[in-house]
């Protein structure tokens, strides 16, 4: 949809447009004094429950509160986990349910990790009048010191404000509440990290273009200790086509005895519609030679020639690899390619690139990010090429630490991504596509992860079920 600037808030709301300011509660100056003001469109949950909200109420909160007061509701992970992490007490009476169903359960760790550990932003360090140059942003102890200094500074600010004459005359509770929340988070972060220091790693700090510190995150290697606070109903159902019981239980801190595992013995889609060719062209790794790389690209060219009148998908492990493939393909096949990343150079979204692809009868998507969550049904893709095994990013500190502590986790992450990739182009019983795997390293992943492969893949992978 085209965007349009609307200066009249009420009219924008009436037209059902979204709020691009998004500060549901903001600090404003009233009579020379800073206070927090709640957006006048924000309804209360009680109003939504009793259906007494204003007709102009904010759509976002209407949806959110509607979901909370409904008998059954459907959430995205981020919205649901935000409530479970920060507002559980506030919405307690609405969260009392018997069952929660978690779809795409193989992605839960990526969701939980966003809610545990600690993110520190430069604005908070400034607000606490601390000098970021005093801290070593690669060292866990120094980060613990920083959270401690922040908690101390927030506590002092709160005390000073409470004792001030201005506050005594006209108390600004909103301001105090905000500071108290930031104090509690800093203090809690220190307690969390200190209680299990070996479980935390400091990721690389993010810096701005001038090299100044912007944000840093301290994350747990093992999320299992935190996961259960997100799963609180009496029963949970985790759904995925690509998880296995033991690594899922280990990762999520579930006792295997408490979990019943349903491994569908057969795929509901006919085998001939989802054939997989392990072509074993070359093993691609950090040490592979230029010759190996070019041999793989030559094979991609050949497969594209064989499918010259169809749409397809090429998956690889990184953006530089996508660019290399594009550089060495034949001119004819290069023209068919559309690079598709989660963020694209020309500002196009992933969905926009896929819509363009849908209008090109012989278009081929080339990506390192379309392994999951994309639906290339029917003739949107009739062949898919897995050029390189998608190992998790070993250069990330947390990945490295987790791999060293849980070697099977690394295999299970890789396997899950490959199996997810297999499913991108076969979306229903009548849909079909041919899959080619070029990287020989895939055999290693299947071998190491043989216990983790769901039964529904046994037929296409030629695994003996006897
Ligand atoms: S309450 Fe709704 S309309 Fe108001 S700032 Fe928040 S999102 Fe925007």
Tab-separated table of C-alpha atoms and ligand atoms in Angstrom:
chain	number	residue	atom	x	y	z
A	1	UNK	CA	0.000	0.000	0.000
A	2	UNK	CA	1.227	3.494	-0.771
A	3	UNK	CA	2.087	5.515	2.272
A	4	UNK	CA	0.546	8.851	2.853
A	5	UNK	CA	1.249	11.458	5.477
A	6	UNK	CA	-1.872	12.397	7.355
A	7	UNK	CA	-1.551	15.288	9.747
A	8	UNK	CA	-4.885	14.855	11.421
A	9	UNK	CA	-4.519	11.981	13.930
A	10	UNK	CA	-8.228	11.470	14.339
A	11	UNK	CA	-8.772	11.248	10.609
A	12	UNK	CA	-5.874	8.795	10.280
A	13	UNK	CA	-7.433	6.616	12.964
A	14	UNK	CA	-10.793	6.790	11.256
A	15	UNK	CA	-9.221	5.634	8.016
A	16	UNK	CA	-7.728	2.692	9.822
A	17	UNK	CA	-4.140	3.810	9.195
A	18	UNK	CA	-1.372	2.660	11.467
A	19	UNK	CA	0.392	4.806	14.022
A	20	UNK	CA	3.914	5.558	12.886
A	21	UNK	CA	4.835	7.323	16.091
A	22	UNK	CA	4.007	4.330	18.209
A	23	UNK	CA	4.747	5.933	21.556
A	24	UNK	CA	1.740	4.739	23.463
A	25	UNK	CA	3.110	6.453	26.500
A	26	UNK	CA	5.361	9.431	26.126
A	27	UNK	CA	7.116	11.997	28.224
A	28	UNK	CA	5.595	15.425	27.678
A	29	UNK	CA	6.091	18.807	29.230
A	30	UNK	CA	3.115	20.150	31.081
A	31	UNK	CA	3.343	23.496	32.886
A	32	UNK	CA	7.116	23.366	32.675
A	33	UNK	CA	7.259	19.873	34.040
A	34	UNK	CA	8.092	16.571	32.347
A	35	UNK	CA	5.460	13.893	32.741
A	36	UNK	CA	4.417	10.702	30.980
A	37	UNK	CA	1.188	10.915	29.089
A	38	UNK	CA	-0.781	7.913	27.851
A	39	UNK	CA	-1.994	8.119	24.246
A	40	UNK	CA	-5.618	9.201	24.190
A	41	UNK	CA	-6.518	6.391	21.761
A	42	UNK	CA	-5.326	3.624	24.078
A	43	UNK	CA	-8.252	1.635	25.489
A	44	UNK	CA	-8.071	-0.341	28.735
A	45	UNK	CA	-8.502	-4.102	28.688
A	46	UNK	CA	-11.586	-3.781	30.874
A	47	UNK	CA	-13.179	-1.478	28.285
A	48	UNK	CA	-12.501	-4.042	25.551
A	49	UNK	CA	-13.780	-6.860	27.736
A	50	UNK	CA	-16.993	-4.984	28.462
A	51	UNK	CA	-17.205	-3.626	24.940
A	52	UNK	CA	-17.339	-0.035	26.147
A	53	UNK	CA	-14.260	1.287	24.319
A	54	UNK	CA	-14.357	4.430	22.231
A	55	UNK	CA	-15.082	3.812	18.547
A	56	UNK	CA	-11.796	5.559	17.718
A	57	UNK	CA	-9.702	3.335	19.967
A	58	UNK	CA	-6.275	2.220	18.771
A	59	UNK	CA	-6.496	-0.830	16.483
A	60	UNK	CA	-3.354	-2.354	17.876
A	61	UNK	CA	-4.587	-2.447	21.469
A	62	UNK	CA	-8.084	-3.414	20.391
A	63	UNK	CA	-6.613	-6.494	18.659
A	64	UNK	CA	-4.283	-7.303	21.509
A	65	UNK	CA	-6.888	-6.971	24.247
A	66	UNK	CA	-9.497	-8.708	22.141
A	67	UNK	CA	-7.147	-11.679	21.866
A	68	UNK	CA	-6.536	-11.661	25.608
A	69	UNK	CA	-10.209	-11.604	26.535
A	70	UNK	CA	-11.200	-14.219	23.904
A	71	UNK	CA	-11.562	-17.905	24.666
A	72	UNK	CA	-9.106	-18.874	21.937
A	73	UNK	CA	-6.534	-16.605	20.401
A	74	UNK	CA	-3.753	-16.651	17.839
A	75	UNK	CA	-0.501	-14.761	18.502
A	76	UNK	CA	2.794	-14.194	16.859
A	77	UNK	CA	5.701	-15.307	19.033
A	78	UNK	CA	7.010	-11.867	19.757
A	79	UNK	CA	3.709	-10.456	20.980
A	80	UNK	CA	2.946	-13.516	23.124
A	81	UNK	CA	6.407	-13.824	24.647
A	82	UNK	CA	6.433	-10.080	25.411
A	83	UNK	CA	3.386	-10.617	27.589
A	84	UNK	CA	4.828	-13.745	29.182
A	85	UNK	CA	8.053	-11.944	29.990
A	86	UNK	CA	6.893	-8.506	31.072
A	87	UNK	CA	3.149	-8.441	31.717
A	88	UNK	CA	2.290	-11.850	33.094
A	89	UNK	CA	1.086	-10.424	36.389
A	90	UNK	CA	-0.873	-7.638	34.757
A	91	UNK	CA	-2.832	-10.015	32.502
A	92	UNK	CA	-2.827	-12.994	34.853
A	93	UNK	CA	-6.574	-13.576	34.785
A	94	UNK	CA	-6.582	-13.685	30.968
A	95	UNK	CA	-3.656	-16.089	30.660
A	96	UNK	CA	-5.234	-18.899	32.627
A	97	UNK	CA	-5.658	-21.431	29.767
A	98	UNK	CA	-5.493	-25.172	29.506
A	99	UNK	CA	-3.476	-25.611	26.305
A	100	UNK	CA	-0.970	-23.630	24.274
A	101	UNK	CA	-0.012	-24.721	20.757
A	102	UNK	CA	3.410	-23.581	19.545
A	103	UNK	CA	3.694	-23.738	15.773
A	104	UNK	CA	7.041	-23.857	13.946
A	105	UNK	CA	8.506	-25.077	17.228
A	106	UNK	CA	11.983	-25.526	15.720
A	107	UNK	CA	12.268	-21.706	15.867
A	108	UNK	CA	11.385	-21.289	19.545
A	109	UNK	CA	14.946	-20.917	20.762
A	110	UNK	CA	15.495	-17.978	18.384
A	111	UNK	CA	12.406	-16.358	19.866
A	112	UNK	CA	13.228	-17.024	23.518
A	113	UNK	CA	16.771	-15.737	23.141
A	114	UNK	CA	15.346	-12.327	22.327
A	115	UNK	CA	13.795	-12.236	25.789
A	116	UNK	CA	16.573	-13.495	28.006
A	117	UNK	CA	19.923	-12.001	28.799
A	118	UNK	CA	20.403	-8.310	28.712
A	119	UNK	CA	20.663	-5.619	26.062
A	120	UNK	CA	22.341	-2.368	26.995
A	121	UNK	CA	21.839	0.696	24.791
A	122	UNK	CA	24.085	3.739	24.657
A	123	UNK	CA	21.109	5.952	25.664
A	124	UNK	CA	20.822	4.121	28.986
A	125	UNK	CA	24.537	4.453	29.676
A	126	UNK	CA	24.234	8.214	29.007
A	127	UNK	CA	21.087	8.482	31.125
A	128	UNK	CA	23.073	6.994	34.008
A	129	UNK	CA	25.894	9.518	33.413
A	130	UNK	CA	28.364	6.687	32.874
A	131	UNK	CA	31.315	6.838	30.515
A	132	UNK	CA	31.098	3.922	28.065
A	133	UNK	CA	34.852	4.135	27.419
A	134	UNK	CA	35.508	2.927	30.953
A	135	UNK	CA	34.104	-0.508	30.130
A	136	UNK	CA	35.478	-3.410	28.143
A	137	UNK	CA	32.657	-4.478	25.857
A	138	UNK	CA	34.205	-7.867	25.178
A	139	UNK	CA	34.488	-8.909	28.792
A	140	UNK	CA	31.682	-10.453	30.847
A	141	UNK	CA	32.970	-9.152	34.203
A	142	UNK	CA	33.122	-5.640	32.832
A	143	UNK	CA	29.532	-5.981	31.582
A	144	UNK	CA	28.428	-7.211	35.008
A	145	UNK	CA	30.116	-4.115	36.460
A	146	UNK	CA	28.221	-1.959	33.955
A	147	UNK	CA	24.815	-3.441	34.903
A	148	UNK	CA	25.728	-2.916	38.545
A	149	UNK	CA	26.747	0.720	37.957
A	150	UNK	CA	23.541	1.309	36.020
A	151	UNK	CA	21.412	-0.144	38.814
A	152	UNK	CA	23.265	2.048	41.333
A	153	UNK	CA	22.807	5.154	39.207
A	154	UNK	CA	19.079	4.522	38.681
A	155	UNK	CA	18.617	3.929	42.422
A	156	UNK	CA	20.339	7.237	43.187
A	157	UNK	CA	18.239	9.104	40.624
A	158	UNK	CA	15.043	7.688	42.131
A	159	UNK	CA	16.140	8.637	45.632
A	160	UNK	CA	17.112	12.198	44.595
A	161	UNK	CA	13.814	12.774	42.785
A	162	UNK	CA	11.742	11.406	45.643
A	163	UNK	CA	13.536	13.640	48.108
A	164	UNK	CA	13.255	16.777	45.959
A	165	UNK	CA	10.847	19.553	46.939
A	166	UNK	CA	9.311	19.499	43.439
A	167	UNK	CA	8.380	15.850	43.855
A	168	UNK	CA	6.997	16.433	47.359
A	169	UNK	CA	4.726	19.182	46.033
A	170	UNK	CA	3.674	17.490	42.839
A	171	UNK	CA	4.806	13.865	42.590
A	172	UNK	CA	5.440	12.513	39.102
A	173	UNK	CA	4.835	8.808	39.591
A	174	UNK	CA	5.084	7.967	35.904
A	175	UNK	CA	8.681	9.169	35.803
A	176	UNK	CA	9.553	7.223	38.931
A	177	UNK	CA	7.896	4.080	37.564
A	178	UNK	CA	10.007	4.243	34.379
A	179	UNK	CA	13.227	4.675	36.333
A	180	UNK	CA	12.289	1.913	38.735
A	181	UNK	CA	11.635	-0.437	35.833
A	182	UNK	CA	15.048	0.285	34.332
A	183	UNK	CA	16.654	-0.098	37.747
A	184	UNK	CA	14.981	-3.468	38.305
A	185	UNK	CA	16.058	-4.748	34.879
A	186	UNK	CA	19.683	-3.787	35.451
A	187	UNK	CA	19.697	-5.264	38.952
A	188	UNK	CA	17.945	-8.449	37.756
A	189	UNK	CA	20.388	-8.818	34.845
A	190	UNK	CA	23.264	-8.807	37.278
A	191	UNK	CA	21.596	-11.438	39.470
A	192	UNK	CA	20.759	-13.641	36.433
A	193	UNK	CA	24.265	-13.495	35.048
A	194	UNK	CA	25.999	-13.939	38.408
A	195	UNK	CA	23.839	-16.947	39.241
A	196	UNK	CA	25.223	-18.848	36.251
A	197	UNK	CA	28.192	-16.951	34.876
A	198	UNK	CA	29.468	-19.759	32.670
A	199	UNK	CA	26.184	-19.773	30.803
A	200	UNK	CA	26.529	-16.225	29.456
A	201	UNK	CA	28.482	-14.766	26.568
A	202	UNK	CA	28.998	-11.172	25.520
A	203	UNK	CA	28.271	-10.727	21.823
A	204	UNK	CA	30.215	-8.291	19.667
A	205	UNK	CA	29.120	-4.710	20.472
A	206	UNK	CA	27.269	-2.814	17.755
A	207	UNK	CA	28.854	0.504	16.896
A	208	UNK	CA	27.762	3.472	14.817
A	209	UNK	CA	29.620	4.692	11.732
A	210	UNK	CA	32.004	6.707	13.909
A	211	UNK	CA	32.906	3.681	15.977
A	212	UNK	CA	30.932	4.812	19.020
A	213	UNK	CA	29.234	2.184	21.121
A	214	UNK	CA	25.525	1.757	20.357
A	215	UNK	CA	24.358	-1.467	21.904
A	216	UNK	CA	25.640	-4.676	23.420
A	217	UNK	CA	23.893	-7.901	24.291
A	218	UNK	CA	24.737	-10.498	26.885
A	219	UNK	CA	23.010	-13.785	26.065
A	220	UNK	CA	22.727	-17.216	27.686
A	221	UNK	CA	24.212	-20.195	25.844
A	222	UNK	CA	21.633	-22.573	27.257
A	223	UNK	CA	18.074	-21.189	27.245
A	224	UNK	CA	16.517	-24.265	28.855
A	225	UNK	CA	16.472	-22.694	32.337
A	226	UNK	CA	14.413	-19.785	31.064
A	227	UNK	CA	12.175	-21.581	28.584
A	228	UNK	CA	9.629	-22.903	31.090
A	229	UNK	CA	8.562	-19.390	32.082
A	230	UNK	CA	7.153	-19.050	28.542
A	231	UNK	CA	5.307	-22.385	28.667
A	232	UNK	CA	2.898	-22.181	31.558
A	233	UNK	CA	-0.348	-23.846	30.573
A	234	UNK	CA	-1.153	-27.339	31.804
A	235	UNK	CA	-0.512	-28.786	28.331
A	236	UNK	CA	1.706	-27.614	25.502
A	237	UNK	CA	1.709	-28.886	21.947
A	238	UNK	CA	4.850	-28.133	19.928
A	239	UNK	CA	4.427	-28.555	16.201
A	240	UNK	CA	7.118	-28.837	13.559
A	241	UNK	CA	8.068	-31.076	10.651
A	242	UNK	CA	11.705	-30.917	11.637
A	243	UNK	CA	12.312	-31.484	15.333
A	244	UNK	CA	13.480	-34.540	17.189
A	245	UNK	CA	12.589	-35.363	20.731
A	246	UNK	CA	15.906	-35.538	22.549
A	247	UNK	CA	17.561	-32.401	21.211
A	248	UNK	CA	14.303	-30.440	21.552
A	249	UNK	CA	13.863	-31.551	25.162
A	250	UNK	CA	17.505	-30.795	25.969
A	251	UNK	CA	17.273	-27.370	24.405
A	252	UNK	CA	13.973	-26.428	26.024
A	253	UNK	CA	14.651	-27.936	29.449
A	254	UNK	CA	11.795	-30.455	29.178
A	255	UNK	CA	11.975	-33.854	30.861
A	256	UNK	CA	11.757	-36.549	28.190
A	257	UNK	CA	9.348	-38.525	30.381
A	258	UNK	CA	6.933	-35.610	30.418
A	259	UNK	CA	6.829	-35.425	26.636
A	260	UNK	CA	4.870	-37.609	24.241
A	261	UNK	CA	6.413	-37.457	20.783
A	262	UNK	CA	4.395	-38.013	17.628
A	263	UNK	CA	6.700	-38.702	14.684
A	264	UNK	CA	4.422	-39.045	11.653
A	265	UNK	CA	5.617	-42.256	10.010
A	266	UNK	CA	4.973	-41.107	6.449
A	267	UNK	CA	4.790	-37.825	4.631
A	268	UNK	CA	1.253	-37.079	3.425
A	269	UNK	CA	2.751	-36.016	0.064
A	270	UNK	CA	3.576	-38.663	-2.581
A	271	UNK	CA	7.268	-39.524	-2.829
A	272	UNK	CA	7.468	-38.817	-6.579
A	273	UNK	CA	6.418	-35.208	-5.933
A	274	UNK	CA	9.335	-34.428	-3.636
A	275	UNK	CA	12.320	-36.352	-4.981
A	276	UNK	CA	15.782	-35.379	-3.736
A	277	UNK	CA	19.005	-35.904	-5.695
A	278	UNK	CA	22.147	-35.851	-3.590
A	279	UNK	CA	24.554	-35.031	-6.420
A	280	UNK	CA	27.698	-34.884	-4.233
A	281	UNK	CA	29.488	-32.417	-6.491
A	282	UNK	CA	32.081	-31.063	-4.050
A	283	UNK	CA	32.451	-30.518	-0.334
A	284	UNK	CA	32.125	-26.810	0.342
A	285	UNK	CA	33.773	-25.465	3.474
A	286	UNK	CA	36.102	-22.657	4.514
A	287	UNK	CA	38.948	-24.705	3.075
A	288	UNK	CA	37.400	-25.573	-0.280
A	289	UNK	CA	39.293	-24.532	-3.400
A	290	UNK	CA	38.211	-22.133	-6.101
A	291	UNK	CA	37.963	-25.149	-8.425
A	292	UNK	CA	35.456	-26.818	-6.073
A	293	UNK	CA	33.370	-23.676	-5.893
A	294	UNK	CA	33.307	-23.266	-9.676
A	295	UNK	CA	32.376	-26.900	-10.181
A	296	UNK	CA	29.327	-26.377	-7.982
A	297	UNK	CA	28.354	-23.237	-9.885
A	298	UNK	CA	28.804	-25.071	-13.209
A	299	UNK	CA	26.347	-27.678	-11.935
A	300	UNK	CA	23.847	-24.966	-10.985
A	301	UNK	CA	24.113	-23.699	-14.567
A	302	UNK	CA	23.483	-27.165	-15.945
A	303	UNK	CA	20.435	-27.741	-13.717
A	304	UNK	CA	19.032	-24.340	-14.674
A	305	UNK	CA	19.446	-25.303	-18.352
A	306	UNK	CA	17.554	-28.526	-17.707
A	307	UNK	CA	14.735	-26.497	-16.163
A	308	UNK	CA	14.915	-23.667	-18.678
A	309	UNK	CA	11.170	-23.120	-18.814
A	310	UNK	CA	10.384	-23.327	-15.094
A	311	UNK	CA	10.734	-21.202	-12.007
A	312	UNK	CA	13.080	-22.359	-9.273
A	313	UNK	CA	14.964	-21.613	-6.071
A	314	UNK	CA	18.668	-21.739	-5.203
A	315	UNK	CA	19.609	-21.813	-1.524
A	316	UNK	CA	23.068	-21.202	-0.193
A	317	UNK	CA	24.655	-20.198	3.093
A	318	UNK	CA	25.609	-16.516	2.824
A	319	UNK	CA	25.199	-13.343	0.814
A	320	UNK	CA	28.811	-13.447	-0.511
A	321	UNK	CA	28.122	-16.967	-1.788
A	322	UNK	CA	24.993	-15.713	-3.585
A	323	UNK	CA	27.093	-13.018	-5.225
A	324	UNK	CA	29.737	-15.478	-6.294
A	325	UNK	CA	27.151	-17.757	-7.905
A	326	UNK	CA	25.717	-14.777	-9.747
A	327	UNK	CA	29.170	-13.767	-11.002
A	328	UNK	CA	29.952	-17.108	-12.573
A	329	UNK	CA	26.632	-18.253	-14.032
A	330	UNK	CA	26.152	-18.100	-17.793
A	331	UNK	CA	24.734	-14.760	-19.004
A	332	UNK	CA	21.497	-16.478	-20.037
A	333	UNK	CA	20.919	-17.948	-16.582
A	334	UNK	CA	22.131	-14.816	-14.772
A	335	UNK	CA	19.220	-12.984	-16.332
A	336	UNK	CA	16.765	-15.383	-14.732
A	337	UNK	CA	18.103	-14.812	-11.209
A	338	UNK	CA	16.538	-12.617	-8.550
A	339	UNK	CA	18.572	-12.142	-5.404
A	340	UNK	CA	16.280	-12.287	-2.413
A	341	UNK	CA	17.516	-11.409	1.057
A	342	UNK	CA	15.596	-10.325	4.125
A	343	UNK	CA	16.891	-6.807	3.323
A	344	UNK	CA	17.633	-5.970	-0.287
A	345	UNK	CA	19.904	-3.291	-1.684
A	346	UNK	CA	17.206	-1.561	-3.709
A	347	UNK	CA	15.027	-1.384	-0.586
A	348	UNK	CA	12.646	-4.082	-1.828
A	349	UNK	CA	11.204	-6.389	0.772
A	350	UNK	CA	11.417	-10.154	0.482
A	351	UNK	CA	7.707	-10.265	-0.382
A	352	UNK	CA	8.153	-7.715	-3.149
A	353	UNK	CA	10.959	-9.735	-4.738
A	354	UNK	CA	8.824	-12.881	-4.548
A	355	UNK	CA	5.869	-11.055	-6.166
A	356	UNK	CA	8.138	-10.021	-9.047
A	357	UNK	CA	9.367	-13.590	-9.320
A	358	UNK	CA	5.751	-14.723	-9.682
A	359	UNK	CA	5.389	-12.658	-12.852
A	360	UNK	CA	8.541	-14.072	-14.488
A	361	UNK	CA	7.779	-17.500	-15.992
A	362	UNK	CA	11.409	-18.706	-15.849
A	363	UNK	CA	12.570	-16.713	-12.805
A	364	UNK	CA	14.891	-18.257	-10.221
A	365	UNK	CA	15.280	-16.946	-6.673
A	366	UNK	CA	18.790	-17.011	-5.216
A	367	UNK	CA	18.973	-16.592	-1.469
A	368	UNK	CA	20.684	-17.385	1.799
A	369	UNK	CA	17.591	-16.527	3.825
A	370	UNK	CA	14.678	-18.328	2.158
A	371	UNK	CA	15.410	-21.626	3.915
A	372	UNK	CA	12.302	-21.179	6.032
A	373	UNK	CA	8.982	-19.418	6.161
A	374	UNK	CA	8.461	-18.945	2.426
A	375	UNK	CA	5.745	-20.631	0.461
A	376	UNK	CA	6.693	-21.263	-3.206
A	377	UNK	CA	3.654	-23.265	-4.133
A	378	UNK	CA	2.935	-24.945	-7.468
A	379	UNK	CA	4.737	-23.394	-10.424
A	380	UNK	CA	6.298	-20.661	-8.295
A	381	UNK	CA	9.087	-23.225	-8.016
A	382	UNK	CA	9.480	-26.582	-9.784
A	383	UNK	CA	13.138	-27.150	-8.905
A	384	UNK	CA	15.288	-26.209	-5.950
A	385	UNK	CA	19.020	-26.378	-5.610
A	386	UNK	CA	20.733	-26.617	-2.225
A	387	UNK	CA	24.165	-25.363	-3.151
A	388	UNK	CA	25.774	-25.311	0.280
A	389	UNK	CA	24.996	-26.786	3.696
A	390	UNK	CA	23.736	-23.959	5.958
A	391	UNK	CA	25.758	-24.304	9.155
A	392	UNK	CA	24.980	-21.777	11.925
A	393	UNK	CA	27.291	-18.775	11.882
A	394	UNK	CA	30.395	-20.022	13.654
A	395	UNK	CA	31.874	-16.522	13.869
A	396	UNK	CA	29.170	-15.516	16.350
A	397	UNK	CA	30.388	-15.893	19.907
A	398	UNK	CA	27.208	-17.432	21.223
A	399	UNK	CA	27.022	-19.995	18.416
A	400	UNK	CA	30.625	-20.994	19.047
A	401	UNK	CA	30.068	-21.310	22.778
A	402	UNK	CA	26.844	-23.263	22.347
A	403	UNK	CA	28.419	-25.595	19.818
A	404	UNK	CA	31.283	-26.354	22.176
A	405	UNK	CA	28.879	-27.070	25.017
A	406	UNK	CA	26.204	-28.895	23.007
A	407	UNK	CA	27.812	-30.420	19.890
A	408	UNK	CA	24.539	-32.071	18.830
A	409	UNK	CA	22.760	-28.718	18.871
A	410	UNK	CA	24.938	-27.532	15.987
A	411	UNK	CA	24.045	-30.604	13.935
A	412	UNK	CA	20.368	-30.327	14.786
A	413	UNK	CA	20.265	-26.648	13.772
A	414	UNK	CA	21.914	-27.460	10.438
A	415	UNK	CA	19.713	-30.466	9.801
A	416	UNK	CA	16.538	-28.544	10.623
A	417	UNK	CA	17.459	-25.841	8.150
A	418	UNK	CA	18.197	-28.328	5.371
A	419	UNK	CA	14.907	-30.161	5.967
A	420	UNK	CA	13.037	-26.850	6.064
A	421	UNK	CA	14.725	-25.959	2.759
A	422	UNK	CA	13.467	-29.223	1.207
A	423	UNK	CA	9.918	-28.123	1.929
A	424	UNK	CA	9.945	-24.662	0.317
A	425	UNK	CA	8.578	-25.728	-3.078
A	426	UNK	CA	6.232	-28.614	-2.225
A	427	UNK	CA	3.333	-27.099	-0.347
A	428	UNK	CA	0.432	-29.504	-0.896
A	429	UNK	CA	-0.414	-33.019	-1.947
A	430	UNK	CA	-0.671	-32.038	-5.635
A	431	UNK	CA	2.360	-29.797	-5.643
A	432	UNK	CA	5.692	-31.127	-6.900
A	433	UNK	CA	9.292	-30.010	-7.312
A	434	UNK	CA	12.676	-31.623	-7.794
A	435	UNK	CA	15.404	-30.973	-5.214
A	436	UNK	CA	19.131	-31.148	-5.941
A	437	UNK	CA	21.757	-31.041	-3.208
A	438	UNK	CA	25.245	-30.212	-4.453
A	439	UNK	CA	27.386	-29.959	-1.316
A	440	UNK	CA	28.867	-33.313	-0.305
A	441	UNK	CA	28.976	-32.164	3.327
A	442	UNK	CA	25.267	-32.940	3.561
A	443	UNK	CA	26.132	-36.641	4.037
A	444	UNK	CA	28.056	-35.759	7.138
A	445	UNK	CA	25.083	-33.879	8.578
A	446	UNK	CA	22.728	-36.792	7.822
A	447	UNK	CA	25.194	-39.208	9.362
A	448	UNK	CA	25.766	-37.216	12.536
A	449	UNK	CA	22.094	-36.385	12.844
A	450	UNK	CA	20.640	-39.722	11.789
A	451	UNK	CA	18.718	-40.114	15.043
A	452	UNK	CA	17.173	-36.703	14.536
A	453	UNK	CA	15.746	-37.121	11.054
A	454	UNK	CA	11.928	-37.306	11.216
A	455	UNK	CA	10.476	-40.484	9.709
A	456	UNK	CA	8.551	-38.559	7.049
A	457	UNK	CA	11.890	-37.903	5.275
A	458	UNK	CA	13.120	-41.514	5.325
A	459	UNK	CA	11.637	-42.407	1.930
A	460	UNK	CA	13.102	-39.494	-0.042
A	461	UNK	CA	16.476	-39.824	1.660
A	462	UNK	CA	16.584	-43.569	1.053
A	463	UNK	CA	16.923	-44.384	4.756
A	464	UNK	CA	16.230	-47.998	5.541
A	465	UNK	CA	13.253	-48.311	7.883
A	466	UNK	CA	13.737	-52.002	8.603
B	1	LIG	S1	-1.929	3.584	21.722
B	1	LIG	FE1	-2.106	3.039	19.567
B	1	LIG	S2	-2.495	4.960	18.513
B	1	LIG	FE2	-1.665	5.462	20.514
B	1	LIG	S3	0.553	5.621	20.211
B	1	LIG	FE3	0.122	3.540	20.851
B	1	LIG	S4	-0.061	2.392	18.930
B	1	LIG	FE4	-0.280	4.567	18.421
